[in-house]
Amino acid sequence: MTHMQGKTAVVFGVANKRSIAWSIAQKLQGAGAKVIITYQNERLAQEAAGLIADLPGADGFQCDVSSDAEIDHLFAQLKSKFGKIHTVVHSVAFAPAEELKNDFLLTTREGFRIAHDVSVYSLIAVTRAAVPLMEDGGSVMTMSYLGAERVVPRYNVMGVAKAALEATVRYLASDVGAKKIRVNAISAGPIKTLAARGISGLGEMMKELADKAPLRRNVEVDEVGNSALFLASDLSTGITGEVIHVDCGYNVMGF
Ligand code: 0WE
């Protein structure tokens, strides 16, 4: 597979080897891409170093996407080291834990602000910083979830943030399309990552999904990685502003 030969990809959201972003990074590298992994802070640098060592040719940089200064600094470094980039993978989301436990009605102003800042605004900021480096055109992608479209109990403010994220994908796609830059989202089915751990009832949700989904199973992280590779590659040059469901078909069912 050489679909990404000569292309450079920047991946945000690798926390550990179970991360969706890690699966995507591996698929991109396997297809010939030069992969840059970012990690949020010093504390996560160790974990990232171990992963980067497993990915031939990969590089790591620190970047907290909630900081404009860190985003600017990252892309300045990327410009001087690599000149141009072709792919951005945004696989970042956060809401304060309490917001995912109580009724949505109890969403706090601060919880709402944090969820939207980290999970939505960061895509705008990262895309804006990446555009000048995407001289050959490019592909930007983010991760969404069905809770953007329908009520998933306890997903709460993250559902509202994912709805805003999906709208953001469409507005960004419209702004950068003339530069041959595409912006899309993958709406993945539930996967047991670090972000999903400790979410009560996730096990039962996944059992129910495996019963009801057309493919009668849950999605595997590798399948999200493969779809991400498709969106990063020139196989998808006609697709932008889109939300692709990679969920074993669960979203199409009404009953
Ligand atoms: O987008 C997500 C999870 C994102 C997430 C997870 C956490 C846990 C730790 C965002 N913020 C936090 N904050 C924390 O403190 N998913 C699609 C996975 C997920 O999360 C749920 C789900 C599913 C599925 C929460 C409630 C119900 C279902």
mmCIF file of N, CA and C in Angstrom, residues 199-248:
data_model
loop_
_atom_site.group_PDB
_atom_site.id
_atom_site.type_symbol
_atom_site.label_atom_id
_atom_site.label_comp_id
_atom_site.label_asym_id
_atom_site.label_seq_id
_atom_site.Cartn_x
_atom_site.Cartn_y
_atom_site.Cartn_z
ATOM 1 N N ILE A 199 -16.868 4.859 31.635
ATOM 2 C CA ILE A 199 -18.194 5.339 31.294
ATOM 3 C C ILE A 199 -19.174 4.212 31.622
ATOM 4 N N SER A 200 -20.018 4.465 32.631
ATOM 5 C CA SER A 200 -20.863 3.387 33.131
ATOM 6 C C SER A 200 -21.925 3.059 32.099
ATOM 7 N N GLY A 201 -22.135 1.771 31.900
ATOM 8 C CA GLY A 201 -23.151 1.313 30.951
ATOM 9 C C GLY A 201 -22.633 1.149 29.536
ATOM 10 N N LEU A 202 -21.340 1.429 29.305
ATOM 11 C CA LEU A 202 -20.806 1.298 27.943
ATOM 12 C C LEU A 202 -20.835 -0.162 27.472
ATOM 13 N N GLY A 203 -20.520 -1.074 28.391
ATOM 14 C CA GLY A 203 -20.555 -2.507 28.082
ATOM 15 C C GLY A 203 -21.917 -2.942 27.578
ATOM 16 N N GLU A 204 -22.978 -2.519 28.300
ATOM 17 C CA GLU A 204 -24.358 -2.871 27.902
ATOM 18 C C GLU A 204 -24.723 -2.228 26.561
ATOM 19 N N MET A 205 -24.280 -0.960 26.389
ATOM 20 C CA MET A 205 -24.525 -0.247 25.116
ATOM 21 C C MET A 205 -23.949 -1.027 23.945
ATOM 22 N N MET A 206 -22.734 -1.539 24.147
ATOM 23 C CA MET A 206 -22.042 -2.241 23.063
ATOM 24 C C MET A 206 -22.688 -3.599 22.783
ATOM 25 N N LYS A 207 -23.218 -4.222 23.826
ATOM 26 C CA LYS A 207 -23.952 -5.494 23.644
ATOM 27 C C LYS A 207 -25.206 -5.263 22.810
ATOM 28 N N GLU A 208 -25.953 -4.222 23.176
ATOM 29 C CA GLU A 208 -27.182 -3.847 22.474
ATOM 30 C C GLU A 208 -26.878 -3.527 21.008
ATOM 31 N N LEU A 209 -25.792 -2.795 20.797
ATOM 32 C CA LEU A 209 -25.390 -2.427 19.425
ATOM 33 C C LEU A 209 -25.097 -3.673 18.594
ATOM 34 N N ALA A 210 -24.372 -4.618 19.197
ATOM 35 C CA ALA A 210 -24.020 -5.846 18.472
ATOM 36 C C ALA A 210 -25.264 -6.651 18.107
ATOM 37 N N ASP A 211 -26.322 -6.516 18.906
ATOM 38 C CA ASP A 211 -27.609 -7.177 18.625
ATOM 39 C C ASP A 211 -28.327 -6.523 17.457
ATOM 40 N N LYS A 212 -28.289 -5.196 17.403
ATOM 41 C CA LYS A 212 -29.157 -4.436 16.505
ATOM 42 C C LYS A 212 -28.493 -3.989 15.207
ATOM 43 N N ALA A 213 -27.184 -3.801 15.203
ATOM 44 C CA ALA A 213 -26.494 -3.265 14.022
ATOM 45 C C ALA A 213 -26.599 -4.243 12.857
ATOM 46 N N PRO A 214 -26.752 -3.731 11.629
ATOM 47 C CA PRO A 214 -26.803 -4.607 10.453
ATOM 48 C C PRO A 214 -25.677 -5.647 10.425
ATOM 49 N N LEU A 215 -24.477 -5.256 10.809
ATOM 50 C CA LEU A 215 -23.349 -6.203 10.772
ATOM 51 C C LEU A 215 -23.276 -7.075 12.028
ATOM 52 N N ARG A 216 -24.205 -6.855 13.001
ATOM 53 C CA ARG A 216 -24.331 -7.691 14.204
ATOM 54 C C ARG A 216 -23.046 -7.775 15.029
ATOM 55 N N ARG A 217 -22.338 -6.644 15.109
ATOM 56 C CA ARG A 217 -21.126 -6.605 15.930
ATOM 57 C C ARG A 217 -20.740 -5.155 16.151
ATOM 58 N N ASN A 218 -19.767 -4.929 17.014
ATOM 59 C CA ASN A 218 -19.216 -3.588 17.214
ATOM 60 C C ASN A 218 -18.093 -3.337 16.216
ATOM 61 N N VAL A 219 -17.791 -2.081 16.013
ATOM 62 C CA VAL A 219 -16.728 -1.705 15.079
ATOM 63 C C VAL A 219 -15.372 -1.902 15.757
ATOM 64 N N GLU A 220 -14.382 -2.258 14.971
ATOM 65 C CA GLU A 220 -13.027 -2.381 15.501
ATOM 66 C C GLU A 220 -12.235 -1.126 15.159
ATOM 67 N N VAL A 221 -11.301 -0.816 16.028
ATOM 68 C CA VAL A 221 -10.548 0.432 15.871
ATOM 69 C C VAL A 221 -9.791 0.458 14.532
ATOM 70 N N ASP A 222 -9.348 -0.713 14.086
ATOM 71 C CA ASP A 222 -8.672 -0.828 12.783
ATOM 72 C C ASP A 222 -9.561 -0.414 11.619
ATOM 73 N N GLU A 223 -10.849 -0.647 11.777
ATOM 74 C CA GLU A 223 -11.788 -0.288 10.704
ATOM 75 C C GLU A 223 -11.936 1.228 10.618
ATOM 76 N N VAL A 224 -11.859 1.883 11.758
ATOM 77 C CA VAL A 224 -11.851 3.352 11.774
ATOM 78 C C VAL A 224 -10.546 3.843 11.141
ATOM 79 N N GLY A 225 -9.442 3.181 11.467
ATOM 80 C CA GLY A 225 -8.139 3.512 10.876
ATOM 81 C C GLY A 225 -8.153 3.393 9.356
ATOM 82 N N ASN A 226 -8.759 2.337 8.866
ATOM 83 C CA ASN A 226 -8.834 2.134 7.405
ATOM 84 C C ASN A 226 -9.680 3.212 6.737
ATOM 85 N N SER A 227 -10.793 3.577 7.353
ATOM 86 C CA SER A 227 -11.642 4.638 6.782
ATOM 87 C C SER A 227 -10.911 5.980 6.814
ATOM 88 N N ALA A 228 -10.134 6.197 7.862
ATOM 89 C CA ALA A 228 -9.333 7.421 7.969
ATOM 90 C C ALA A 228 -8.288 7.466 6.862
ATOM 91 N N LEU A 229 -7.688 6.318 6.572
ATOM 92 C CA LEU A 229 -6.706 6.240 5.479
ATOM 93 C C LEU A 229 -7.367 6.601 4.147
ATOM 94 N N PHE A 230 -8.568 6.101 3.952
ATOM 95 C CA PHE A 230 -9.341 6.449 2.743
ATOM 96 C C PHE A 230 -9.566 7.961 2.656
ATOM 97 N N LEU A 231 -9.970 8.563 3.763
ATOM 98 C CA LEU A 231 -10.220 10.017 3.766
ATOM 99 C C LEU A 231 -8.932 10.815 3.588
ATOM 100 N N ALA A 232 -7.813 10.289 4.057
ATOM 101 C CA ALA A 232 -6.528 10.985 3.914
ATOM 102 C C ALA A 232 -6.002 10.874 2.489
ATOM 103 N N SER A 233 -6.349 9.785 1.828
ATOM 104 C CA SER A 233 -5.753 9.468 0.526
ATOM 105 C C SER A 233 -6.504 10.118 -0.626
ATOM 106 N N ASP A 234 -5.914 10.014 -1.808
ATOM 107 C CA ASP A 234 -6.545 10.543 -3.018
ATOM 108 C C ASP A 234 -7.687 9.647 -3.509
ATOM 109 N N LEU A 235 -7.987 8.565 -2.800
ATOM 110 C CA LEU A 235 -9.160 7.747 -3.147
ATOM 111 C C LEU A 235 -10.448 8.506 -2.829
ATOM 112 N N SER A 236 -10.365 9.545 -1.993
ATOM 113 C CA SER A 236 -11.574 10.249 -1.531
ATOM 114 C C SER A 236 -11.605 11.712 -1.975
ATOM 115 N N THR A 237 -10.931 12.038 -3.084
ATOM 116 C CA THR A 237 -10.804 13.463 -3.482
ATOM 117 C C THR A 237 -12.143 14.122 -3.810
ATOM 118 N N GLY A 238 -13.194 13.336 -4.006
ATOM 119 C CA GLY A 238 -14.507 13.930 -4.279
ATOM 120 C C GLY A 238 -15.357 14.137 -3.037
ATOM 121 N N ILE A 239 -14.818 13.842 -1.875
ATOM 122 C CA ILE A 239 -15.609 13.886 -0.630
ATOM 123 C C ILE A 239 -15.131 15.001 0.289
ATOM 124 N N THR A 240 -16.012 15.944 0.602
ATOM 125 C CA THR A 240 -15.690 16.948 1.630
ATOM 126 C C THR A 240 -16.959 17.425 2.336
ATOM 127 N N GLY A 241 -16.807 17.882 3.557
ATOM 128 C CA GLY A 241 -17.932 18.350 4.364
ATOM 129 C C GLY A 241 -18.813 17.207 4.848
ATOM 130 N N GLU A 242 -18.304 15.999 4.749
ATOM 131 C CA GLU A 242 -19.097 14.789 4.966
ATOM 132 C C GLU A 242 -18.863 14.195 6.349
ATOM 133 N N VAL A 243 -19.878 13.485 6.847
ATOM 134 C CA VAL A 243 -19.741 12.682 8.061
ATOM 135 C C VAL A 243 -19.956 11.224 7.663
ATOM 136 N N ILE A 244 -18.923 10.434 7.719
ATOM 137 C CA ILE A 244 -19.005 9.013 7.347
ATOM 138 C C ILE A 244 -19.199 8.180 8.611
ATOM 139 N N HIS A 245 -20.273 7.411 8.658
ATOM 140 C CA HIS A 245 -20.509 6.536 9.813
ATOM 141 C C HIS A 245 -19.713 5.246 9.653
ATOM 142 N N VAL A 246 -18.880 4.970 10.642
ATOM 143 C CA VAL A 246 -18.114 3.714 10.660
ATOM 144 C C VAL A 246 -18.555 2.999 11.935
ATOM 145 N N ASP A 247 -19.752 2.397 11.840
ATOM 146 C CA ASP A 247 -20.448 1.931 13.045
ATOM 147 C C ASP A 247 -21.193 0.626 12.824
ATOM 148 N N CYS A 248 -20.750 -0.154 11.821
ATOM 149 C CA CYS A 248 -21.412 -1.424 11.495
ATOM 150 C C CYS A 248 -22.871 -1.216 11.106
#
